Structure formats: structure tokens, C-alpha cells
mmCIF file of C-alpha atoms in Angstrom:
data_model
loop_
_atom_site.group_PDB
_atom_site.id
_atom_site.type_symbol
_atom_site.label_atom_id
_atom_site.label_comp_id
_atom_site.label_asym_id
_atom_site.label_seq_id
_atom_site.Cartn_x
_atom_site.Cartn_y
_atom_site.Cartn_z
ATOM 1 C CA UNK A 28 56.681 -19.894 28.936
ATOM 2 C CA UNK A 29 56.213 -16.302 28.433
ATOM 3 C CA UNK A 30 58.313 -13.176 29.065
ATOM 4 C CA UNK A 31 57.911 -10.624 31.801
ATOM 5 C CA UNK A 32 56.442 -8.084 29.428
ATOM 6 C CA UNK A 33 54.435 -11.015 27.693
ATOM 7 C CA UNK A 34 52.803 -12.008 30.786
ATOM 8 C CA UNK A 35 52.222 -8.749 32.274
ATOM 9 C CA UNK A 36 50.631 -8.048 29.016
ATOM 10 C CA UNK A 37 48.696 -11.253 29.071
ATOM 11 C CA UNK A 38 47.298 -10.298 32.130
ATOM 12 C CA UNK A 39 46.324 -6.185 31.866
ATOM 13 C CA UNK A 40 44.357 -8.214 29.032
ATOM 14 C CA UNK A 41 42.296 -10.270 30.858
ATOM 15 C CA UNK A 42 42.292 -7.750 33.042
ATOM 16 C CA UNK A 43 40.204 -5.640 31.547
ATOM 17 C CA UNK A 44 42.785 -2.597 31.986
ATOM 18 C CA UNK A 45 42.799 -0.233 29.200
ATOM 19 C CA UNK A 46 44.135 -1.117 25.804
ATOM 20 C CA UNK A 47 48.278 -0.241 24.880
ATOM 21 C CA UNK A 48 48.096 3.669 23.624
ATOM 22 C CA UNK A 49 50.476 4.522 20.369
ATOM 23 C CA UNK A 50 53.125 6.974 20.386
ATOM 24 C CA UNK A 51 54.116 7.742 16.937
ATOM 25 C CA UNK A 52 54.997 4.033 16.514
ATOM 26 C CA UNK A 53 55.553 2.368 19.482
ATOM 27 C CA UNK A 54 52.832 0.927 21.446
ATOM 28 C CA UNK A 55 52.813 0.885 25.040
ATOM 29 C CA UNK A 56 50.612 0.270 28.048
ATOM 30 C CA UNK A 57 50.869 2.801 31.426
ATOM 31 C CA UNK A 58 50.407 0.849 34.912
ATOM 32 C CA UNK A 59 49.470 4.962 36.220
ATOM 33 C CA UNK A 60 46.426 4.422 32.831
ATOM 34 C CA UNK A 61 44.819 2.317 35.420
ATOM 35 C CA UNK A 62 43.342 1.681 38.312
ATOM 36 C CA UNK A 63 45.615 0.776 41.379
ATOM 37 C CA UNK A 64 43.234 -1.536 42.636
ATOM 38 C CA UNK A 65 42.789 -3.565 39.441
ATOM 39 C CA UNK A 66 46.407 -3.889 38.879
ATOM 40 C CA UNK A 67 46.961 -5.135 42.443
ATOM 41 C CA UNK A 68 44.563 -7.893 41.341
ATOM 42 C CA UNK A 69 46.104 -8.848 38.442
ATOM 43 C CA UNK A 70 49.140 -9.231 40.594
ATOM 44 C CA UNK A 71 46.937 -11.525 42.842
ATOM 45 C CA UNK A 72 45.745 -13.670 40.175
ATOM 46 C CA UNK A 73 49.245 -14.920 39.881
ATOM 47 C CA UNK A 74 50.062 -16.005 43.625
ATOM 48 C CA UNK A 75 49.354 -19.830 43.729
ATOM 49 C CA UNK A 76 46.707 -20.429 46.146
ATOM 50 C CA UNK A 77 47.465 -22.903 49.453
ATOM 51 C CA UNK A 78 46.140 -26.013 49.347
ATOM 52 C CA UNK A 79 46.272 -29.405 51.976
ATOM 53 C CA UNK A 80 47.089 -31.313 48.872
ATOM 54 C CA UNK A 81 50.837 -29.740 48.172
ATOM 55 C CA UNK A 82 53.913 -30.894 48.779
ATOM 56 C CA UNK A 83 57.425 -28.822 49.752
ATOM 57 C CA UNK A 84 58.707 -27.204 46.568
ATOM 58 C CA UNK A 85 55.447 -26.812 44.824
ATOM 59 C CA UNK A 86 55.380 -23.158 45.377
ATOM 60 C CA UNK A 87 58.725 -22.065 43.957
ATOM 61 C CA UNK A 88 62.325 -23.255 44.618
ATOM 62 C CA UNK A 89 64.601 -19.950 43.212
ATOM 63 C CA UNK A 90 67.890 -20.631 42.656
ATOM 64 C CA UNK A 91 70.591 -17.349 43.311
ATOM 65 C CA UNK A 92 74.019 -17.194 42.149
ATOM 66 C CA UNK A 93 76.049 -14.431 44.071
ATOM 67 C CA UNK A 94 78.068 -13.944 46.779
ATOM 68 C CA UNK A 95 81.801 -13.116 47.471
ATOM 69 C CA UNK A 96 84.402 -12.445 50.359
ATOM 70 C CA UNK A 97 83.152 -8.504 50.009
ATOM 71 C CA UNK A 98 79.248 -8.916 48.900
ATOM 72 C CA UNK A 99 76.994 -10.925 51.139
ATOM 73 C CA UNK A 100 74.434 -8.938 51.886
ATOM 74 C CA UNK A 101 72.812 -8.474 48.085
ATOM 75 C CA UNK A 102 72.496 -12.488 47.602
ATOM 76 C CA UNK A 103 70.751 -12.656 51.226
ATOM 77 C CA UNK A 104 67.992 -9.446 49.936
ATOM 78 C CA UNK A 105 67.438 -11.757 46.701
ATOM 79 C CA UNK A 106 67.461 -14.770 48.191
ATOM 80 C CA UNK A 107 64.837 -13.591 51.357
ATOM 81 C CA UNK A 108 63.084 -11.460 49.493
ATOM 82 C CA UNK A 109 61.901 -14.491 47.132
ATOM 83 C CA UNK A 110 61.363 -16.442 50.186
ATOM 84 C CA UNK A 111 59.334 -14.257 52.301
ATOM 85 C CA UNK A 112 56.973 -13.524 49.146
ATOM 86 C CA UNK A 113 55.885 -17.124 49.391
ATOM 87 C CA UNK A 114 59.124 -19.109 48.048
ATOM 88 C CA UNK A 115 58.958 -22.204 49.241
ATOM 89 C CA UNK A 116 62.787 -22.888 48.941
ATOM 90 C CA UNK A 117 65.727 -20.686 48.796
ATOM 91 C CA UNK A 118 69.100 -21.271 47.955
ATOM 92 C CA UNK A 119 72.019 -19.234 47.385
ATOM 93 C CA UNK A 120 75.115 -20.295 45.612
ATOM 94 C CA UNK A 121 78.036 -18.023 46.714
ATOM 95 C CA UNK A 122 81.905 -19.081 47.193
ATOM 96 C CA UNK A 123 83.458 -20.434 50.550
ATOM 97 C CA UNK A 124 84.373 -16.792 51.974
ATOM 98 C CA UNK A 125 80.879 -15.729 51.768
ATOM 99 C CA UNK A 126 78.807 -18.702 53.140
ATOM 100 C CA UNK A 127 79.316 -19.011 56.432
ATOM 101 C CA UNK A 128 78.153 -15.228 56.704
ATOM 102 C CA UNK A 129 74.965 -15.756 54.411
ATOM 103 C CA UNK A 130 74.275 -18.779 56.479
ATOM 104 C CA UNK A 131 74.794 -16.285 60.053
ATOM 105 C CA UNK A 132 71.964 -13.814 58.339
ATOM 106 C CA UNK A 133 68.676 -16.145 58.152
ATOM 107 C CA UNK A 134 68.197 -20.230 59.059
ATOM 108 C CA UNK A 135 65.836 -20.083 56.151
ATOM 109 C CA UNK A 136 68.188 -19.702 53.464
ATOM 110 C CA UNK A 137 69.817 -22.994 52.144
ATOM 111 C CA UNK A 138 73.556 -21.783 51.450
ATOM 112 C CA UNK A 139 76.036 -23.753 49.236
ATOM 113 C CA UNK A 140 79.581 -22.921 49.029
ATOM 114 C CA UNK A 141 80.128 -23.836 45.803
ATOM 115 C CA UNK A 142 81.548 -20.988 43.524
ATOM 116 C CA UNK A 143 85.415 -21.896 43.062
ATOM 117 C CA UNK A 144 87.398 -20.298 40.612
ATOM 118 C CA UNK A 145 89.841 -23.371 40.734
ATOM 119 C CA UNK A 146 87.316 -26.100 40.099
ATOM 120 C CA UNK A 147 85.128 -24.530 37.582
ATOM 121 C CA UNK A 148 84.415 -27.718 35.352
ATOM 122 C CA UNK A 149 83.221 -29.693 38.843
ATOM 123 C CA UNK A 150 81.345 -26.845 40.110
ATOM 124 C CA UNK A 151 79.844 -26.204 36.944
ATOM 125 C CA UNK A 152 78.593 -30.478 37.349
ATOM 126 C CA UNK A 153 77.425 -29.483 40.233
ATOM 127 C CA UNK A 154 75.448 -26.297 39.760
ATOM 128 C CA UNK A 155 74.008 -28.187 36.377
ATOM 129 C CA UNK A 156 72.317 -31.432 38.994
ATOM 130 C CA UNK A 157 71.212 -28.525 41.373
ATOM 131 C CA UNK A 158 69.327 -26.465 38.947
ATOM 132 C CA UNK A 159 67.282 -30.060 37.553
ATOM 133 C CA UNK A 160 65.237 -28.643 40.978
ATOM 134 C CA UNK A 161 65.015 -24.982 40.534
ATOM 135 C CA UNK A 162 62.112 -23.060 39.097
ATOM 136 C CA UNK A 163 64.155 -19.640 38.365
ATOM 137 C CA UNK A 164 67.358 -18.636 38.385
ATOM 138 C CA UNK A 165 68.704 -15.486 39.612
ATOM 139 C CA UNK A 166 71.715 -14.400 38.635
ATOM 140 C CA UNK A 167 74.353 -11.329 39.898
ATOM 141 C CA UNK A 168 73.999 -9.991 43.048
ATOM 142 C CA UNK A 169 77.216 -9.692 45.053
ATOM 143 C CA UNK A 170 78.467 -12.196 42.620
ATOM 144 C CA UNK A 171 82.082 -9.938 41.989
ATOM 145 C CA UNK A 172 84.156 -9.520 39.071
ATOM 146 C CA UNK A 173 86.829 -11.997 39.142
ATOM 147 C CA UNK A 174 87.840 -13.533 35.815
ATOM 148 C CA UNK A 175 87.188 -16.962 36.612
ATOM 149 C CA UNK A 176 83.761 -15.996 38.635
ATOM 150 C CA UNK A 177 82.382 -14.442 35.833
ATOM 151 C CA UNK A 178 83.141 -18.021 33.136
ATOM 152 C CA UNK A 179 81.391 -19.732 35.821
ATOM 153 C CA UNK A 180 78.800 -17.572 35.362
ATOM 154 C CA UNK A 181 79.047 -17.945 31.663
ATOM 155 C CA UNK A 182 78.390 -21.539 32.569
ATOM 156 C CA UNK A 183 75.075 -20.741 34.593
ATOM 157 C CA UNK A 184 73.495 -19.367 31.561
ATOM 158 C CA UNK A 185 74.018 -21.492 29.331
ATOM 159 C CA UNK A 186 72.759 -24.691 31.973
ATOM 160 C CA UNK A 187 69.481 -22.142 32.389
ATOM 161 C CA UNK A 188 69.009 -22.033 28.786
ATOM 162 C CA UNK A 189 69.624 -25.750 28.216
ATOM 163 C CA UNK A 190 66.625 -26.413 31.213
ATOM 164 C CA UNK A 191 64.703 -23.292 29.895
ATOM 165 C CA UNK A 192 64.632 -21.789 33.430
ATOM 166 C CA UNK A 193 63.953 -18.356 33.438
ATOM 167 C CA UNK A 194 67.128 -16.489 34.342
ATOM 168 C CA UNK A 195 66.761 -12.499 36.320
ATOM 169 C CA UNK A 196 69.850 -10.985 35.750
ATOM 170 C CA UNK A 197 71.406 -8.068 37.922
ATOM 171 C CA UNK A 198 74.272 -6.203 39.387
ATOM 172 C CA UNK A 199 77.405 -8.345 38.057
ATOM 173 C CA UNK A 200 75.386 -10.378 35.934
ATOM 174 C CA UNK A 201 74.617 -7.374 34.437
ATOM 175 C CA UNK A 202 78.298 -6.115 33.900
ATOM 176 C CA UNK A 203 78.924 -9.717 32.054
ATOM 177 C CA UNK A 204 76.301 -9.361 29.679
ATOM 178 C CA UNK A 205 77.604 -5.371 28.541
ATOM 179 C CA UNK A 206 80.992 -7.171 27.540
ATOM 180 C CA UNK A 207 78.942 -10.246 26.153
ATOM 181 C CA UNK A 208 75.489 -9.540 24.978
ATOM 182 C CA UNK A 209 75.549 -12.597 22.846
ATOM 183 C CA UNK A 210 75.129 -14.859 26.170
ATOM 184 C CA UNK A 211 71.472 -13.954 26.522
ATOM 185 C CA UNK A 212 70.469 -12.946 22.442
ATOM 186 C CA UNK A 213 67.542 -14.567 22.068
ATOM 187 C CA UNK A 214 66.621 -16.274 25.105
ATOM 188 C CA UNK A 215 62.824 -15.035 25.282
ATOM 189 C CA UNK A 216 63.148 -16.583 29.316
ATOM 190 C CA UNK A 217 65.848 -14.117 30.236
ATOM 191 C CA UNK A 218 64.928 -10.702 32.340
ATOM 192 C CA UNK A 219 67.888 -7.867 32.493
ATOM 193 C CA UNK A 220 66.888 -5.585 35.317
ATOM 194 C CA UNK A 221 69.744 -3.071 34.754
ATOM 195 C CA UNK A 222 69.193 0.693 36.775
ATOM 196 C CA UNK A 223 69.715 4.012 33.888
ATOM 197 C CA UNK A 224 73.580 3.261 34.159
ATOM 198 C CA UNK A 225 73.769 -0.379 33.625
ATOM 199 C CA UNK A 226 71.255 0.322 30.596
ATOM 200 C CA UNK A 227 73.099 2.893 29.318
ATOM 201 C CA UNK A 228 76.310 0.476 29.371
ATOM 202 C CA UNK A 229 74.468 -2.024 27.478
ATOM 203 C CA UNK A 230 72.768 -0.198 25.145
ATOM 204 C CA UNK A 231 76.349 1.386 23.875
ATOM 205 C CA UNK A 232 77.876 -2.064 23.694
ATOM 206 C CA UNK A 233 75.304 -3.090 21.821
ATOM 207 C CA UNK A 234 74.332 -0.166 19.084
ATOM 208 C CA UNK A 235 77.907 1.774 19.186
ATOM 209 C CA UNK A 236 76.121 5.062 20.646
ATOM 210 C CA UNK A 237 74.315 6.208 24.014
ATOM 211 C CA UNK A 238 70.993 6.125 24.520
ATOM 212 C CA UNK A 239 68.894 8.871 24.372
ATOM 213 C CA UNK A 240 67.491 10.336 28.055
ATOM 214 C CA UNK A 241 64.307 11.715 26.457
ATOM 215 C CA UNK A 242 63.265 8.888 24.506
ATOM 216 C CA UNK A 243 63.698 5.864 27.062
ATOM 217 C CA UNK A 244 60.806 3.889 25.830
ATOM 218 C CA UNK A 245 62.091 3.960 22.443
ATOM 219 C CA UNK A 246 65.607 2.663 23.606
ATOM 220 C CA UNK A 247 64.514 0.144 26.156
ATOM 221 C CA UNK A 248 61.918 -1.315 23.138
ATOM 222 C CA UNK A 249 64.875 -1.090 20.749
ATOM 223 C CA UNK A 250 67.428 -2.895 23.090
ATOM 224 C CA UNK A 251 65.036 -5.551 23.728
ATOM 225 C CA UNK A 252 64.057 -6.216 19.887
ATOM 226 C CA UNK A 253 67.697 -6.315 18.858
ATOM 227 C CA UNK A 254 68.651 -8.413 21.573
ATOM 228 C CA UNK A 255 66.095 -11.263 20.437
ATOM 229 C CA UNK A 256 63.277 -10.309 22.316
ATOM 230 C CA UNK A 257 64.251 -10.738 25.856
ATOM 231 C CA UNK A 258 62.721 -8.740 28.282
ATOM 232 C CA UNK A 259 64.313 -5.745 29.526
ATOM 233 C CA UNK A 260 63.521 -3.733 32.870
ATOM 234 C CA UNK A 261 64.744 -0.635 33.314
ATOM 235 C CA UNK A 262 64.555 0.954 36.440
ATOM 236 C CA UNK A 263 63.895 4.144 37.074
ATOM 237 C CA UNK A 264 61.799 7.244 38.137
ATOM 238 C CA UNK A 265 59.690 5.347 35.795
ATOM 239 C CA UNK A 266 60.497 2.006 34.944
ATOM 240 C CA UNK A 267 59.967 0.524 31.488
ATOM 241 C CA UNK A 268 59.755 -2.575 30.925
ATOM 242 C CA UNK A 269 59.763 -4.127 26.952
ATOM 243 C CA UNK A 270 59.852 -7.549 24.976
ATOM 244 C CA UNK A 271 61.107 -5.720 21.855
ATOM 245 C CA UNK A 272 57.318 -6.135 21.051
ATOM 246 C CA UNK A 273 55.024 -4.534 23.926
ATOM 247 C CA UNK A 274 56.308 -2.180 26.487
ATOM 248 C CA UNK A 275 54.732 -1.221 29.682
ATOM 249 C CA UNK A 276 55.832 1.826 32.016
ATOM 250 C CA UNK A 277 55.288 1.682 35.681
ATOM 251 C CA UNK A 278 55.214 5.491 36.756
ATOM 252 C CA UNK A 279 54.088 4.359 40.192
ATOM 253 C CA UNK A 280 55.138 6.358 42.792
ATOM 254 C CA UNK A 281 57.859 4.268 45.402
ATOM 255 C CA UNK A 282 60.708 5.392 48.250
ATOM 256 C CA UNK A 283 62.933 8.459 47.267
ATOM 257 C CA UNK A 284 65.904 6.320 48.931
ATOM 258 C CA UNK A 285 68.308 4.844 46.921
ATOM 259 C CA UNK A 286 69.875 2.855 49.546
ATOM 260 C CA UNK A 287 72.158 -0.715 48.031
ATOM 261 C CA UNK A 288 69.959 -3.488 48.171
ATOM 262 C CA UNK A 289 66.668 -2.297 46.789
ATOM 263 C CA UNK A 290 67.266 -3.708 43.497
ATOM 264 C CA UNK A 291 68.422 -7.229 44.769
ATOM 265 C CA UNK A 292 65.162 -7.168 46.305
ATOM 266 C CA UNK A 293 63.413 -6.955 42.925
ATOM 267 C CA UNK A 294 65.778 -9.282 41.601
ATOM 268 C CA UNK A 295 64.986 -11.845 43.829
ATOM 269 C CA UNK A 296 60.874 -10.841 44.158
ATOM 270 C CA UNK A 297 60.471 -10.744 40.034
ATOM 271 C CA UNK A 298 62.631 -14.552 40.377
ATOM 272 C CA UNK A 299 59.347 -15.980 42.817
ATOM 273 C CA UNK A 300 57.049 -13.829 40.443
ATOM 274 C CA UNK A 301 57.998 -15.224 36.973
ATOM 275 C CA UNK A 302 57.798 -18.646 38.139
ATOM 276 C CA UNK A 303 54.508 -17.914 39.495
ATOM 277 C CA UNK A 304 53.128 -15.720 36.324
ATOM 278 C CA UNK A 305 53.961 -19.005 34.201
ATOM 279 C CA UNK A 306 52.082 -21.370 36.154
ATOM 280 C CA UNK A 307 48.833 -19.048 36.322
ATOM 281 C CA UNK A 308 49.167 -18.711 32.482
ATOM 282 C CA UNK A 309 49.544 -22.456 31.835
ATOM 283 C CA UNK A 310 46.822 -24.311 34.298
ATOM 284 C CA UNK A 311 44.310 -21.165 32.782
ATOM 285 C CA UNK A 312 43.638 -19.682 36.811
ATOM 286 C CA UNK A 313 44.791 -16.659 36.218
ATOM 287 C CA UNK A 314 41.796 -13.756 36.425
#
């Protein structure tokens, strides 16, 4: 399977779009280099198309792993977001407090209150026989800070890796990796989609220094490389995204409202997305 960045590149490829521009000596590809229209296609290419002969399932089953006694609403964004995009299956994995809420927001969701800090072997059984069905993982929103919450999600990671699921990981997922980057170093199927102060977080952890605000291709290209090649996205009022090899920069234009929520929307819309890229690139369909 290939990485955000390496399928995105894949595709402006076939695509026709123009070819990655060099910057002293980083190479790069701008989504504003090319036409709207021919990117939106691209995009299209990867949507599976509907056919009589499919079965429940076939179209994604995303997997997201958040939701506490004071966050429900970010695992419900993920989780719907994936779902109305053409999901066929959604489930949320969230602890006992938060289900019953979750469950109140949307019949469509598929809610399991299974996140308990006192049973974190069993749940961690569990979780591993539930993702055997998943296509993606997503992994942090609304998922808290407690101490045992966050070894469980130590657990998730490592049960992703083992099934080489692709694994998005935001918000609190996020705030796990800064204090262990080692979790994810190396895993070419997992996507960080940390905002400027997340990145800025990480990248200190990791190189002992802050980033520098002019040069953010640089640093989210660097990050990426020394990190084994995952893929980073990092949002912003342009968002770069990198595989430590290629790097492409969205500078398209969006809402000036930074409301909570629009990035657990992403999370949960790059989750459906990924799974989606991977099967164009493997059966050959996509344009």
C-alpha cells in the first residue's frame, strides 16, 4: 500500500498535472500549479464505483478510536464524516461514559463501549478481533489523556501495524506520539495530521529545536524523512503534506473559521480516502 503523499503523487502523475518544481533541494508539487478541475478528477478516480454485484463492507469499514466522558462530539465528526463520504460501515470505539451519547447523535454509527482503563489486556483482545474487519483506522479524536487510555492506545498501533491497516492519527493521538515518536517510526501506512502547534510539538521532540515558520516545507519534509517516511499533514493556511520523499502543498483556498471539529472531519474523510486511494492503485482503475 502506498502513503498519502505516495498516492497523491501517483495520481497528479497519471494525471497529467504538472511535474514537482525544485526549490533549492527539495522537490515539491503545488495543488494551486494546477487546474481545479483536473485535481477534482483525480480525486474522482479514487471513489469506488457502485455496482449490483457488491456486498455490505466492500466500500470501506473505518474503524475510530476516541471518545470520553468530556469529548463526544470529535469521534461522531470522524466517524460521520467517513460515513457520509461513502463509508459503508462506521464504528466508533469510545469508553462507557461516552457511548450512549455517540449512539443519541446518529443511528448510523455502530458504537462500542469498549475503552476501559481497568481491563486493558481484554479490551485490547477485543479491539485486535474487531480490527481483522476494518479497512483504516483512525485514531485520537476526543480520545482524552488518561494514563491508562493512552497504553491502550499504545496497543491500537501496534495491532494496526501487525494487520498493516493504515492508521490517521489526530488530536490525542497526536499528543501520544510527541512523547513517543518511536510508536509510528517507520510505519510507511501511518498519516499524522497535526495543525502548526501539534507540528511544532513534534518536531521539537523529535530534533531538540523548533521548527522554523518560514521554511515549513523544509520541516514538514524533514520530520517525515527522519521519522521513517510516514506521511505527515500539516495543516494550515497552506497545508503540506510530505513522505520524507515528495511533498505536495495544498494552498487552496477553504473557511476562515476555525471552529473544533473541522479537523476530525479530515481525520475521519482522509480514513474513507486512503482506503479508497489503495484500492484504485492496486486493481489499476484509477485515471
Amino acid at each position: 500500500m502506498l502513503s498519502v503523499a505516495g498516492w497523491l503523487m501517483y495520481a497528479l502523475n497519471r494525471s497529467r498535472l504538472v511535474a514537482p518544481v525544485s526549490f533549492g533541494c527539495h522537490r515539491y508539487t503545488s495543488a494551486a500549479q494546477s487546474a481545479p478541475n483536473i485535481l477534482i478528477d483525480m480525486v474522482k478516480s479514487f471513489i469506488p464505483p457502485l455496482t449490483y454485484d457488491q456486498h455490505k463492507g466492500q466500500s470501506g469499514r473505518v474503524a475510530v478510536f476516541g471518545g470520553c466522558q468530556e469529548y463526544t462530539g470529535a469521534p461522531y465528526f470522524a466517524a460521520i464524516s467517513a460515513l457520509k463520504l461513502g463509508a459503508d460501515l462506521s464504528h466508533v470505539f469510545c469508553t462507557q461514559e461516552a457511548a450512549t451519547v455517540i449512539k443519541s447523535y446518529s443511528p448510523e454509527l455502530i458504537v462500542h463501549p469498549i475503552i476501559n482503563s481497568d481491563k486493558l489486556s481484554t479490551t485490547s483482545e477485543e479491539t485486535s478481533t474487531w480490527l481483522e474487519r476494518m479497512h483504516a483506522v483512525i485514531l485520537g479524536p476526543g480520545l482524552g489523556r488518561d494514563i491508562n487510555t493512552l497504553k491502550y492506545a499504545e496497543a491500537i498501533i501496534e495491532i494496526a501495524k501487525e494487520k498493516c491497516l493504515p492508521i490517521i492519527i489526530d488530536a490525542d493521538g497526536l499528543f501520544l506520539i510527541t512523547q513517543k515518536p518511536e510508536l509510528v517510526k517507520g510505519y510507511k501506512h501511518a498519516i499524522l495530521t497535526p495543525n502548526v502547534a501539534e507540528f511544532s510539538r513534534l518536531y521539537e521532540k523529535v530534533f531538540g529545536k523548533k521548527p522554523r515558520e518560514e521554511e515549513p516545507v523544509v520541516c514538514v519534509k524533514s520530520l517525515a524523512e527522519r521519522l521513517g517516511n510516514i506521511t505527515i499533514v500539516q495543516k494550515g493556511f497552506s497545508d503540506v503534506m510530505s513522505d520524507g520523499d515528495k511533498v505536495l502543498v495544498c494552498y487552496g483556498e477553504g473557511s476562515p473559521r476555525r471552529c473544533g471539529g473541522q479537523g476530525d472531519l479530515l481525520s475521519g474523510s482522509m480514513g474513507i480516502f486512503t482506503h479508497w486511494s489503495h484500492m484504485a492503485v492496486e486493481s489499476g482503475n484509477s485515471k
